[in-house]
Coordinates of C-alpha atoms in Angstrom, one line a residue:
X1 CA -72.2 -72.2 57.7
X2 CA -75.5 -71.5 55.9
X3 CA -74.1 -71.4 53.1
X4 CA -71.9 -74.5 52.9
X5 CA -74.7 -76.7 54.3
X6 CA -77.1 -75.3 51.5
X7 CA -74.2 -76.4 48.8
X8 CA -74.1 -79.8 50.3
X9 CA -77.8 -79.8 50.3
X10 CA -77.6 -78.9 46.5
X11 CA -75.0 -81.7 46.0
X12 CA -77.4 -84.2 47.4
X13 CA -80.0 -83.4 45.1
X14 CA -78.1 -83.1 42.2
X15 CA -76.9 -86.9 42.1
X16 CA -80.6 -87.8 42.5
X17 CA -79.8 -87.1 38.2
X18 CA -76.4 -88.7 38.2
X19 CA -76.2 -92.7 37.1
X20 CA -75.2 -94.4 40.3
X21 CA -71.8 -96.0 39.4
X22 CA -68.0 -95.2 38.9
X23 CA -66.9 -95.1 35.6
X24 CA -64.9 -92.1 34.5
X25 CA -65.6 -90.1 31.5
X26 CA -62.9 -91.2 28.9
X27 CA -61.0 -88.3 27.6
X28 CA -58.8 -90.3 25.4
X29 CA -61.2 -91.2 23.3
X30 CA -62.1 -88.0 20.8
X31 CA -64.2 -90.4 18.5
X32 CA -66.4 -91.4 21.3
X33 CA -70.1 -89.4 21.0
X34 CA -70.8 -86.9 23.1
X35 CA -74.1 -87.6 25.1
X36 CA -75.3 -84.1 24.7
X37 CA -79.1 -85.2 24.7
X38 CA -78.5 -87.1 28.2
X39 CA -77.2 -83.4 29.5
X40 CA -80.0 -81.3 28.3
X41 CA -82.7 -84.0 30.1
X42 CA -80.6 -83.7 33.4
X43 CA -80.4 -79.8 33.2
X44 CA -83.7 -79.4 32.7
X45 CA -84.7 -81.9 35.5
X46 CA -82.6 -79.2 38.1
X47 CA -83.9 -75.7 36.2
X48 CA -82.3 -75.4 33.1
X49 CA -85.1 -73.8 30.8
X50 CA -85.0 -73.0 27.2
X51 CA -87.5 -70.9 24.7
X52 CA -89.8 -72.5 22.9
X53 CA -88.2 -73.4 20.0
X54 CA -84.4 -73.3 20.7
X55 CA -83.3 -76.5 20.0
X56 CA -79.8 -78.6 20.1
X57 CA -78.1 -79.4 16.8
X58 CA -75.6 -80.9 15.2
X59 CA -74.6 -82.0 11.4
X60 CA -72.1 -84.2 12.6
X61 CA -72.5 -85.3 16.0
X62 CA -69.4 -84.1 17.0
X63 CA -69.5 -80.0 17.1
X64 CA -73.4 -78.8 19.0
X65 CA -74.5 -75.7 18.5
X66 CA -77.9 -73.9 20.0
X67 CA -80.7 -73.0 17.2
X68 CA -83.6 -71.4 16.5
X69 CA -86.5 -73.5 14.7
X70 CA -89.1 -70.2 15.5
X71 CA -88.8 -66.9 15.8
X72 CA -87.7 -65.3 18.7
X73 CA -88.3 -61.6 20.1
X74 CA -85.8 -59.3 21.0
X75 CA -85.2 -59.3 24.9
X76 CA -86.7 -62.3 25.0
X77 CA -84.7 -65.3 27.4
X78 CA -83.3 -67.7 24.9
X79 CA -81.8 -70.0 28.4
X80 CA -82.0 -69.8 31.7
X81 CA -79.2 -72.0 34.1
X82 CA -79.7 -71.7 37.8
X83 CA -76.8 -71.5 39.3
X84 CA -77.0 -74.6 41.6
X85 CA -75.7 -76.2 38.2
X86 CA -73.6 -73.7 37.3
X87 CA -69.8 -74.0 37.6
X88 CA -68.4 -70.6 40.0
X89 CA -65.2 -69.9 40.8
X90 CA -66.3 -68.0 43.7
X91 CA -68.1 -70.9 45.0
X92 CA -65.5 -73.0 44.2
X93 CA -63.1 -71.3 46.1
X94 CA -65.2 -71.3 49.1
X95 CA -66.3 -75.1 48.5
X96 CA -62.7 -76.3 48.9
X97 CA -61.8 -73.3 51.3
X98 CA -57.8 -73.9 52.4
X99 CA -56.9 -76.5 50.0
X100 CA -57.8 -74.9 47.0
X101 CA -56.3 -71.6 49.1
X102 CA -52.9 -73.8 49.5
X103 CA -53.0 -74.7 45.4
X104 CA -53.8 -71.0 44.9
X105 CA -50.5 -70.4 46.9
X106 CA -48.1 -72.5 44.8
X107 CA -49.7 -71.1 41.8
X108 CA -48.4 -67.7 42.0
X109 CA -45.4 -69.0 44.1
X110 CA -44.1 -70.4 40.8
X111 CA -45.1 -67.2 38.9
X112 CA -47.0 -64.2 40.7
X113 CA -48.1 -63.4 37.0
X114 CA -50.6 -66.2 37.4
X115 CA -52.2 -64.2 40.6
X116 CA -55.1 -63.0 38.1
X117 CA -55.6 -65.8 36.5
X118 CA -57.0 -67.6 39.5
X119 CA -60.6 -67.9 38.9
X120 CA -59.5 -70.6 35.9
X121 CA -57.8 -72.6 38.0
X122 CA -60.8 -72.7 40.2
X123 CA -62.7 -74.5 37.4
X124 CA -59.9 -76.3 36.4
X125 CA -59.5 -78.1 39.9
X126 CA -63.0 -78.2 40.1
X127 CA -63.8 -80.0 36.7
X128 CA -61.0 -82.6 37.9
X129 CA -62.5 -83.3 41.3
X130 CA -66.0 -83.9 39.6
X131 CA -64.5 -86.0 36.8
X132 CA -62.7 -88.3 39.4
X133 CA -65.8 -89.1 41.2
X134 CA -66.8 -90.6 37.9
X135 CA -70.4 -91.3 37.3
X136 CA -71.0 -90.4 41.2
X137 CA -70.4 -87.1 40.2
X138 CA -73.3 -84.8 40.1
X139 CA -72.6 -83.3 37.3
X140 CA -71.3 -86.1 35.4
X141 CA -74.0 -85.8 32.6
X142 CA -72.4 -82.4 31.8
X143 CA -69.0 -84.0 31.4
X144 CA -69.7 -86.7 29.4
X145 CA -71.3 -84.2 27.0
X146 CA -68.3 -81.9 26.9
X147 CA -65.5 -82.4 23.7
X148 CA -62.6 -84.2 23.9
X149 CA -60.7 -83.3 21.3
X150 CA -59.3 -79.4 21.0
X151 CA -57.7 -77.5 18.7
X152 CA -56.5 -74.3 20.6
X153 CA -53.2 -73.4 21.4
X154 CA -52.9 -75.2 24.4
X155 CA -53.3 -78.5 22.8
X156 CA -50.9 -77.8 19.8
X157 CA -48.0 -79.3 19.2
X158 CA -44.3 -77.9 19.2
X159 CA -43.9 -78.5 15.5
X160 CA -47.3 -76.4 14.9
X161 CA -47.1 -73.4 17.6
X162 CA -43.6 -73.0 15.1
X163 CA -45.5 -72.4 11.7
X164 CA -47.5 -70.3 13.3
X165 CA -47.1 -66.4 12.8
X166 CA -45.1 -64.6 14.9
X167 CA -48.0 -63.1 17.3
X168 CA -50.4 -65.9 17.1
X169 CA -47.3 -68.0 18.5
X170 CA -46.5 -65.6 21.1
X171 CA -50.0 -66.3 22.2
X172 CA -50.0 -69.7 22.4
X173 CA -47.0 -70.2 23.9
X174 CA -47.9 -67.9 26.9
X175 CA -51.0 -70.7 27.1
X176 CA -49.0 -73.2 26.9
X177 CA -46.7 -72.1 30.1
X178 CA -49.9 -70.6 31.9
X179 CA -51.2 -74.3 31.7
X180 CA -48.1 -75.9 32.7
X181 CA -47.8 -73.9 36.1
X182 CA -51.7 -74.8 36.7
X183 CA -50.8 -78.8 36.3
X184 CA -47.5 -78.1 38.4
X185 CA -49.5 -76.6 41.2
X186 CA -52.0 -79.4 41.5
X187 CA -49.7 -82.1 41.1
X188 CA -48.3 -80.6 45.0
X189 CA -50.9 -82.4 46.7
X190 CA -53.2 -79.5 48.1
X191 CA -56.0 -80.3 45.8
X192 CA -57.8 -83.6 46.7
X193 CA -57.2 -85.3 43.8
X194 CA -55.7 -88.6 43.5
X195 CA -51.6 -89.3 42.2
X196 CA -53.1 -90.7 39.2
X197 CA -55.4 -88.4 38.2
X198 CA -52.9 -85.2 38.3
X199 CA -50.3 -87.6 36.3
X200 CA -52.6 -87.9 33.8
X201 CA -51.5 -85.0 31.4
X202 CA -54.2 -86.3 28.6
X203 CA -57.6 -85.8 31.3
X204 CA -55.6 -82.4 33.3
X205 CA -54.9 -80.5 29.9
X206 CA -58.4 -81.4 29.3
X207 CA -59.6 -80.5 32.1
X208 CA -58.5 -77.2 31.5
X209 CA -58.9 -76.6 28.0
X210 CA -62.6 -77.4 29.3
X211 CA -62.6 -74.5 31.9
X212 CA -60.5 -72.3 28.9
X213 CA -62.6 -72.3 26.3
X214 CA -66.1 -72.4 27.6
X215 CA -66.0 -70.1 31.0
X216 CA -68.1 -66.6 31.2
X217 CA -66.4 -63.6 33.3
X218 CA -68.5 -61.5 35.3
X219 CA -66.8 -58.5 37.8
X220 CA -70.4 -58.0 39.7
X221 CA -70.7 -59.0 42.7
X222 CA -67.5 -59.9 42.8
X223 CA -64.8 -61.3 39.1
X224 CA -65.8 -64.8 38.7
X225 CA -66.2 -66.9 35.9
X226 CA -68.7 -69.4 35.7
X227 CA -69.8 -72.4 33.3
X228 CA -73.4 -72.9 32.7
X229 CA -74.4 -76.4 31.3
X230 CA -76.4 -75.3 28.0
X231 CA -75.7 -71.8 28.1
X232 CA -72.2 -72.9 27.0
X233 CA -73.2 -74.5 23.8
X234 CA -74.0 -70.8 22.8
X235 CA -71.2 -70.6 19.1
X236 CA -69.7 -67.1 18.2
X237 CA -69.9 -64.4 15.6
X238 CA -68.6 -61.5 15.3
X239 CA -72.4 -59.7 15.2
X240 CA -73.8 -62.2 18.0
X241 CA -77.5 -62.7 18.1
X242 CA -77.9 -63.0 21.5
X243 CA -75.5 -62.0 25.2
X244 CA -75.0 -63.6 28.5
X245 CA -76.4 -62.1 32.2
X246 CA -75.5 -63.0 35.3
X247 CA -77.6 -61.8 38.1
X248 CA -76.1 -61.3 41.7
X249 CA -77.1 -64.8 43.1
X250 CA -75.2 -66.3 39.9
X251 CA -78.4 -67.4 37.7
X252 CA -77.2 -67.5 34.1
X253 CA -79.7 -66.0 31.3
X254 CA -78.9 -66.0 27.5
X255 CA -81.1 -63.0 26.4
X256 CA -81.9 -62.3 22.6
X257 CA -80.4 -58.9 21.0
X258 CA -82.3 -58.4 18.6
X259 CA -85.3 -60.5 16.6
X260 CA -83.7 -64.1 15.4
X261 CA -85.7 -65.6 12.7
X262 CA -86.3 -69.4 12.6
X263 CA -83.3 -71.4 11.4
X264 CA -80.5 -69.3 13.0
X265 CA -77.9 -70.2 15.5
X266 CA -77.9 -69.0 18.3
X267 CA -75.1 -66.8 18.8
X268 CA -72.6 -64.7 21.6
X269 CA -69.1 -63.1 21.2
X270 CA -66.1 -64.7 22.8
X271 CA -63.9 -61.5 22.2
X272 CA -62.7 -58.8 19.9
X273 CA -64.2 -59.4 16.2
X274 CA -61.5 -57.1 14.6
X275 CA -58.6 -59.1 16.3
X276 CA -59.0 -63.0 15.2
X277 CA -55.6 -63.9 17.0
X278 CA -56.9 -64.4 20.5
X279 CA -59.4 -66.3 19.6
X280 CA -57.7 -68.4 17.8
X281 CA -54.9 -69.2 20.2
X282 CA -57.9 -69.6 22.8
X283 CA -60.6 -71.9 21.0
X284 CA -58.3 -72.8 18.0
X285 CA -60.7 -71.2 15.4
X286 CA -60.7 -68.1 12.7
X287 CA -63.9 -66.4 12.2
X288 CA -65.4 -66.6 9.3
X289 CA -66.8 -63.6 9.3
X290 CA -63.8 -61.7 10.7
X291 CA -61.9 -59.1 8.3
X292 CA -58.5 -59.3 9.3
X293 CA -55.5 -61.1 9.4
X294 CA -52.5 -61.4 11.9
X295 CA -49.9 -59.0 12.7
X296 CA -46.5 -60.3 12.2
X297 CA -44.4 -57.4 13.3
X298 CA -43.8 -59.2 16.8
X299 CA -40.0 -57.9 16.3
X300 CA -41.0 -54.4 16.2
X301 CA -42.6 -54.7 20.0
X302 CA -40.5 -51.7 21.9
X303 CA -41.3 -49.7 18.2
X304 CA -44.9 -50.5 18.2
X305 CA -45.3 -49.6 22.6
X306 CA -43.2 -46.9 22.0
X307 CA -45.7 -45.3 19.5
X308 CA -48.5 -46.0 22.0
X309 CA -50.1 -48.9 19.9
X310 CA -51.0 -52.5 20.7
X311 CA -50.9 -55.3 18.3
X312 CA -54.6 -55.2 18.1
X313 CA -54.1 -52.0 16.5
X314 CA -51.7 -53.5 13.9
X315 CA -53.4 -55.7 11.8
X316 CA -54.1 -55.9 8.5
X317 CA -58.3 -55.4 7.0
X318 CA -58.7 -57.8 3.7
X319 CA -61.8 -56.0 2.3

């Protein structure tokens, strides 16, 4: 079709940026740099543009963040990330067409609760085909750029998800089960991905703790979620500076909110800023600027349904 020759076509040119040999990114090593700088050259060589002013920074060369060294007006486009470097789910799942369809299959065969969870195993599969190709991967700059070390409740350990209050472990431990049917699925064969590769449980649980933590949804044109290299070194705050738009051809701009004044990061929101809990169990951080605290009352659940509440609705304001 059109459309899958002009994706190959993209493909081609976007390895013109790649380095031209086969070592993998190494996901074991969470001390290793990230080669954030390397990304941001090879994004802007395919489209990615940026304000004037919006820099990359870091105080420890391990967490990035987007900032503002001048002042920037609201409305104005802090990024822009075309989408032939954007990560889709929708053009993922037309990319692989019946063998992703065939993983998608044995997903909600071992759970039809999984069903609308879909789109993250699109970007799941698809950050482990690209990572396999190693450095032949087009969009191996990205990945080499990416963390390799989380702290969310996927990547917690038994002994931890137990101390953990009674919600904020319900959480995670539905995380923890959604990502186990994701690896159980692809380690079926549909995929194409190599025996070692899906028996890797250090690079698949990063893989998707990659896609988890750093994927946009969008339910126009069609639900989606996408990754757009640079637009997802955008931080969060509960009063976020600045918002994500996705036009219909799937062209990622980070617009401003309101004036930013030189020296501020560069901010979105990742969820609810009066419920902390999901974000933690997702990205494995508390707001600072959040208000609230956990509700523990997880044994009350028929009580608190019955009374026509959610646990979002059940926690506690410090101030």
């Amino acid at each position: 079709s059109a459309r899958r020759t002009r994706t190959t076509a993209n493909a081609a040119a976007l390895n013109q940026y790649a380095p031209q040999a086969a070592g993998l990114v190494d996901v074991s090593d969470i001390y290793a740099q990230r080669d954030v700088y390397s990304m941001e050259e090879w994004a802007a060589q395919y489209g990615m543009q940026k304000a004037p002013g919006v820099e990359v920074a870091s105080e420890d060369g391990v967490d990035y963040s987007l900032q503002a060294t001048q002042p920037i007006s609201t409305g104005q486009s802090v990024v822009y990330v075309p989408a032939d470097i954007v990560l889709n789910s929708a053009s993922i799942q037309q990319e692989f067409g019946g063998s992703l369809a065939q993983a998608e299959a044995a997903v909600v065969q071992i759970d039809q609760g999984t069903e609308y969870r879909l789109p993250l195993f699109r970007l799941m599969a698809k950050i482990l085909v690209e990572y396999e190709k190693g450095q032949e991967s087009a969009f191996y700059p990205w990945l080499n750029s990416l963390p390799k070390q989380f702290f969310n409740g996927v990547s917690m350990t038994k002994a931890c998800t137990s101390c953990l209050p009674p919600y904020a472990g319900w959480l995670t431990s539905n995380e923890k089960i959604n990502y186990a049917r994701f690896a159980q699925a692809l380690r079926q064969g549909w995929v194409p991905l190599s025996q070692e590769t899906v028996s890797n449980e250090e690079v698949v649980k990063w893989a998707y703790n990659v896609a988890f933590t750093r994927f946009h949804e969008v339910w126009q044109p069609e639900r989606a979620k996408l990754i757009g290299p640079m637009a997802d070194m955008l931080n969060h705050a509960a009063d976020p500076n600045c918002a994500i738009e996705v036009d219909y051809s799937g062209n990622i701009n980070v617009v401003a909110l309101r004036e930013i004044p030189a020296g501020s990061a560069l901010t979105i929101s990742y969820g609810d800023p009066t419920n902390p809990t999901p974000l933690f169990a997702q990205y494995g951080f508390l707001p600072q600027d959040c208000t609230t605290i956990f509700c523990k009352a997880m044994h009350l659940e028929p009580q608190i349904r019955g009374l026509g509440y959610d646990f979002a609705e059940l926690l506690f304001q410090t101030e």
